[in-house]
């Protein structure tokens, strides 16, 4: 295995796979209230097609895979896909990003299939706000139970992803932070990205540096290493805390120079960058019986087409797809 690197000498070893564009929530920053037009089932890659693409990518040097959506747990049989991916020897990290609603139901099966860890998106600890942000009448307690079940079956660490929005959930920053002191919560605060057509506004943006000022009330944050992973978050903890706090700054301080990822959309497009419209189709070649070498060439082409950085600071936001199709 030679390893993949892009035109800027960044090593590329991480594939994020969106397994569905469907979701059981309608988060205000991610989806319009009436949802987005859905792909037909025939447009979505089968698990065998995803496996074939992942195998070719692994043979080129991808050793880390994350499953995302839409909401990955609404696609039936997800443990089967995990089991298939777990059979690829050189993939040594399989993780999942989920809204957590169905996690307690599937956690044990996912773990058994070979899933190693999970990130749960959770923006509030209050039931009424949970319904406001997700625009659905589900129980927050189901997500909290999902987090506990995941941990108890050994999907460790469970990381919590929290998108912070001024005037909506920024009043809960200290509540989340307190959870990292008393319990083994690993919370990552994420700056709001403002895709076109979604119901959040620039006035709701709050930068990580602004968030950090608010934590002073709880004490000094000490810098620390992540328990696992080498993603874009910078990690800290309060003295004596059982968990950690991470900050992810896609807007105020982009982390593109360390970008190590490729994305595969649920309809089979390889996307060199989340925040650029460029894509390379794998579905049609896969369905026409492309050889493994042909597939690898397409993957290498996608890697070569990775841009140096996104252009959010110039006000550029891709308009071709909602996050639900690319997986965030
Ligand atoms: N449904 C799953 C979930 O919510 O975890 C996986 C897909 S979701 C698109 C992946 C991540 O993207 C979530 O953590 C979500 O909070 C994040 N996300 C979606 N829209 C965002 C936005 N406008 N700004 C920042 N993060 C966003
Ligand atoms: Fe669904 Fe995740 Fe988007 Fe929320 S953030 S609407 S849970 S895909």
mmCIF file of C-alpha atoms in Angstrom, residues 88-232:
data_model
loop_
_atom_site.group_PDB
_atom_site.id
_atom_site.type_symbol
_atom_site.label_atom_id
_atom_site.label_comp_id
_atom_site.label_asym_id
_atom_site.label_seq_id
_atom_site.Cartn_x
_atom_site.Cartn_y
_atom_site.Cartn_z
ATOM 1 C CA UNK A 88 -11.537 -5.100 5.149
ATOM 2 C CA UNK A 89 -8.270 -5.766 6.973
ATOM 3 C CA UNK A 90 -6.694 -2.376 6.463
ATOM 4 C CA UNK A 91 -9.663 -0.384 7.773
ATOM 5 C CA UNK A 92 -8.889 -0.022 11.439
ATOM 6 C CA UNK A 93 -11.403 2.582 12.561
ATOM 7 C CA UNK A 94 -15.149 2.399 11.854
ATOM 8 C CA UNK A 95 -17.317 5.069 13.421
ATOM 9 C CA UNK A 96 -20.806 6.489 13.102
ATOM 10 C CA UNK A 97 -22.397 9.932 13.370
ATOM 11 C CA UNK A 98 -26.028 9.826 14.467
ATOM 12 C CA UNK A 99 -28.729 11.968 16.014
ATOM 13 C CA UNK A 100 -29.012 9.220 18.628
ATOM 14 C CA UNK A 101 -32.775 8.697 18.531
ATOM 15 C CA UNK A 102 -32.488 5.046 17.484
ATOM 16 C CA UNK A 103 -29.162 4.366 19.125
ATOM 17 C CA UNK A 104 -30.315 2.495 22.192
ATOM 18 C CA UNK A 105 -32.198 0.081 19.920
ATOM 19 C CA UNK A 106 -29.198 -0.694 17.695
ATOM 20 C CA UNK A 107 -26.082 -0.029 19.800
ATOM 21 C CA UNK A 108 -25.394 -3.642 20.797
ATOM 22 C CA UNK A 109 -25.909 -4.939 17.258
ATOM 23 C CA UNK A 110 -23.703 -2.204 15.816
ATOM 24 C CA UNK A 111 -20.936 -2.981 18.279
ATOM 25 C CA UNK A 112 -21.187 -6.672 17.542
ATOM 26 C CA UNK A 113 -20.925 -5.944 13.810
ATOM 27 C CA UNK A 114 -17.623 -4.111 14.287
ATOM 28 C CA UNK A 115 -18.507 -0.481 14.966
ATOM 29 C CA UNK A 116 -15.895 1.032 17.263
ATOM 30 C CA UNK A 117 -17.255 4.387 18.309
ATOM 31 C CA UNK A 118 -20.016 6.856 17.808
ATOM 32 C CA UNK A 119 -20.606 10.612 17.674
ATOM 33 C CA UNK A 120 -24.034 11.771 18.776
ATOM 34 C CA UNK A 121 -25.376 15.142 17.684
ATOM 35 C CA UNK A 122 -27.141 16.840 20.563
ATOM 36 C CA UNK A 123 -27.704 20.583 20.762
ATOM 37 C CA UNK A 124 -29.745 20.957 23.931
ATOM 38 C CA UNK A 125 -30.471 19.293 27.262
ATOM 39 C CA UNK A 126 -34.028 20.650 27.375
ATOM 40 C CA UNK A 127 -37.032 18.839 25.955
ATOM 41 C CA UNK A 128 -38.883 21.891 24.605
ATOM 42 C CA UNK A 129 -35.781 23.212 22.881
ATOM 43 C CA UNK A 130 -35.004 19.768 21.506
ATOM 44 C CA UNK A 131 -38.375 19.826 19.756
ATOM 45 C CA UNK A 132 -37.804 23.390 18.551
ATOM 46 C CA UNK A 133 -34.348 22.684 17.082
ATOM 47 C CA UNK A 134 -35.223 19.308 15.536
ATOM 48 C CA UNK A 135 -38.784 20.311 14.568
ATOM 49 C CA UNK A 136 -40.059 16.932 15.689
ATOM 50 C CA UNK A 137 -41.914 15.718 18.780
ATOM 51 C CA UNK A 138 -39.432 13.104 19.874
ATOM 52 C CA UNK A 139 -38.128 12.485 23.338
ATOM 53 C CA UNK A 140 -34.780 13.933 24.283
ATOM 54 C CA UNK A 141 -34.598 11.105 26.813
ATOM 55 C CA UNK A 142 -34.315 8.628 23.910
ATOM 56 C CA UNK A 143 -31.101 10.333 22.770
ATOM 57 C CA UNK A 144 -29.721 10.405 26.322
ATOM 58 C CA UNK A 145 -30.560 6.727 26.688
ATOM 59 C CA UNK A 146 -28.845 6.062 23.339
ATOM 60 C CA UNK A 147 -25.677 7.731 24.637
ATOM 61 C CA UNK A 148 -25.700 5.613 27.798
ATOM 62 C CA UNK A 149 -26.435 2.388 25.927
ATOM 63 C CA UNK A 150 -23.676 3.074 23.415
ATOM 64 C CA UNK A 151 -21.217 3.554 26.225
ATOM 65 C CA UNK A 152 -22.400 0.479 28.086
ATOM 66 C CA UNK A 153 -21.946 -1.808 25.071
ATOM 67 C CA UNK A 154 -18.397 -0.517 24.587
ATOM 68 C CA UNK A 155 -18.778 2.045 21.806
ATOM 69 C CA UNK A 156 -16.167 4.260 23.389
ATOM 70 C CA UNK A 157 -15.619 7.101 23.457
ATOM 71 C CA UNK A 158 -19.050 8.532 22.740
ATOM 72 C CA UNK A 159 -18.528 12.086 21.531
ATOM 73 C CA UNK A 160 -21.321 14.641 21.609
ATOM 74 C CA UNK A 161 -21.489 17.162 18.753
ATOM 75 C CA UNK A 162 -23.213 20.414 19.675
ATOM 76 C CA UNK A 163 -23.837 23.145 17.116
ATOM 77 C CA UNK A 164 -23.958 26.390 19.073
ATOM 78 C CA UNK A 165 -26.492 29.045 18.050
ATOM 79 C CA UNK A 166 -26.782 32.467 19.698
ATOM 80 C CA UNK A 167 -30.186 33.026 21.241
ATOM 81 C CA UNK A 168 -31.138 29.372 20.802
ATOM 82 C CA UNK A 169 -28.831 27.130 22.814
ATOM 83 C CA UNK A 170 -25.856 29.291 23.812
ATOM 84 C CA UNK A 171 -27.457 29.665 27.245
ATOM 85 C CA UNK A 172 -26.693 25.958 27.757
ATOM 86 C CA UNK A 173 -22.952 26.100 27.118
ATOM 87 C CA UNK A 174 -22.190 25.874 30.821
ATOM 88 C CA UNK A 175 -24.685 23.028 31.329
ATOM 89 C CA UNK A 176 -22.926 20.992 28.648
ATOM 90 C CA UNK A 177 -19.546 21.921 30.092
ATOM 91 C CA UNK A 178 -20.693 20.823 33.562
ATOM 92 C CA UNK A 179 -21.526 17.411 32.104
ATOM 93 C CA UNK A 180 -17.861 17.028 31.151
ATOM 94 C CA UNK A 181 -16.840 17.658 34.749
ATOM 95 C CA UNK A 182 -19.217 15.310 36.536
ATOM 96 C CA UNK A 183 -19.610 12.598 33.905
ATOM 97 C CA UNK A 184 -17.461 11.168 31.172
ATOM 98 C CA UNK A 185 -18.975 13.331 28.469
ATOM 99 C CA UNK A 186 -16.824 14.404 25.533
ATOM 100 C CA UNK A 187 -18.604 17.417 24.095
ATOM 101 C CA UNK A 188 -17.471 19.164 20.917
ATOM 102 C CA UNK A 189 -18.876 22.612 20.273
ATOM 103 C CA UNK A 190 -19.236 23.354 16.578
ATOM 104 C CA UNK A 191 -19.598 26.723 14.907
ATOM 105 C CA UNK A 192 -22.769 27.119 12.904
ATOM 106 C CA UNK A 193 -22.272 26.991 9.161
ATOM 107 C CA UNK A 194 -24.942 28.847 7.270
ATOM 108 C CA UNK A 195 -26.027 26.897 4.247
ATOM 109 C CA UNK A 196 -28.441 28.609 1.923
ATOM 110 C CA UNK A 197 -32.091 27.677 2.354
ATOM 111 C CA UNK A 198 -31.874 26.582 5.972
ATOM 112 C CA UNK A 199 -33.631 28.378 8.786
ATOM 113 C CA UNK A 200 -30.707 29.899 10.658
ATOM 114 C CA UNK A 201 -29.367 33.419 10.248
ATOM 115 C CA UNK A 202 -25.983 35.115 10.531
ATOM 116 C CA UNK A 203 -27.063 36.694 13.823
ATOM 117 C CA UNK A 204 -27.154 33.204 15.337
ATOM 118 C CA UNK A 205 -23.504 32.574 14.562
ATOM 119 C CA UNK A 206 -21.254 32.507 17.589
ATOM 120 C CA UNK A 207 -17.522 32.001 17.272
ATOM 121 C CA UNK A 208 -15.504 29.562 19.326
ATOM 122 C CA UNK A 209 -13.488 32.411 20.838
ATOM 123 C CA UNK A 210 -16.743 33.928 22.082
ATOM 124 C CA UNK A 211 -17.864 30.540 23.453
ATOM 125 C CA UNK A 212 -14.587 30.086 25.296
ATOM 126 C CA UNK A 213 -14.957 33.360 27.190
ATOM 127 C CA UNK A 214 -18.139 32.030 28.777
ATOM 128 C CA UNK A 215 -16.401 28.987 30.250
ATOM 129 C CA UNK A 216 -14.210 31.150 32.478
ATOM 130 C CA UNK A 217 -17.024 31.002 35.049
ATOM 131 C CA UNK A 218 -16.290 27.288 35.526
ATOM 132 C CA UNK A 219 -12.498 27.584 35.746
ATOM 133 C CA UNK A 220 -9.498 27.485 33.421
ATOM 134 C CA UNK A 221 -9.570 25.035 30.532
ATOM 135 C CA UNK A 222 -6.401 22.974 30.136
ATOM 136 C CA UNK A 223 -5.380 21.833 26.695
ATOM 137 C CA UNK A 224 -5.374 18.039 26.253
ATOM 138 C CA UNK A 225 -5.164 15.348 23.601
ATOM 139 C CA UNK A 226 -8.233 13.656 22.127
ATOM 140 C CA UNK A 227 -8.965 10.244 23.594
ATOM 141 C CA UNK A 228 -9.142 8.929 20.039
ATOM 142 C CA UNK A 229 -9.088 10.334 16.512
ATOM 143 C CA UNK A 230 -7.120 13.115 14.901
ATOM 144 C CA UNK A 231 -9.894 15.268 13.483
ATOM 145 C CA UNK A 232 -10.240 19.032 13.392
#
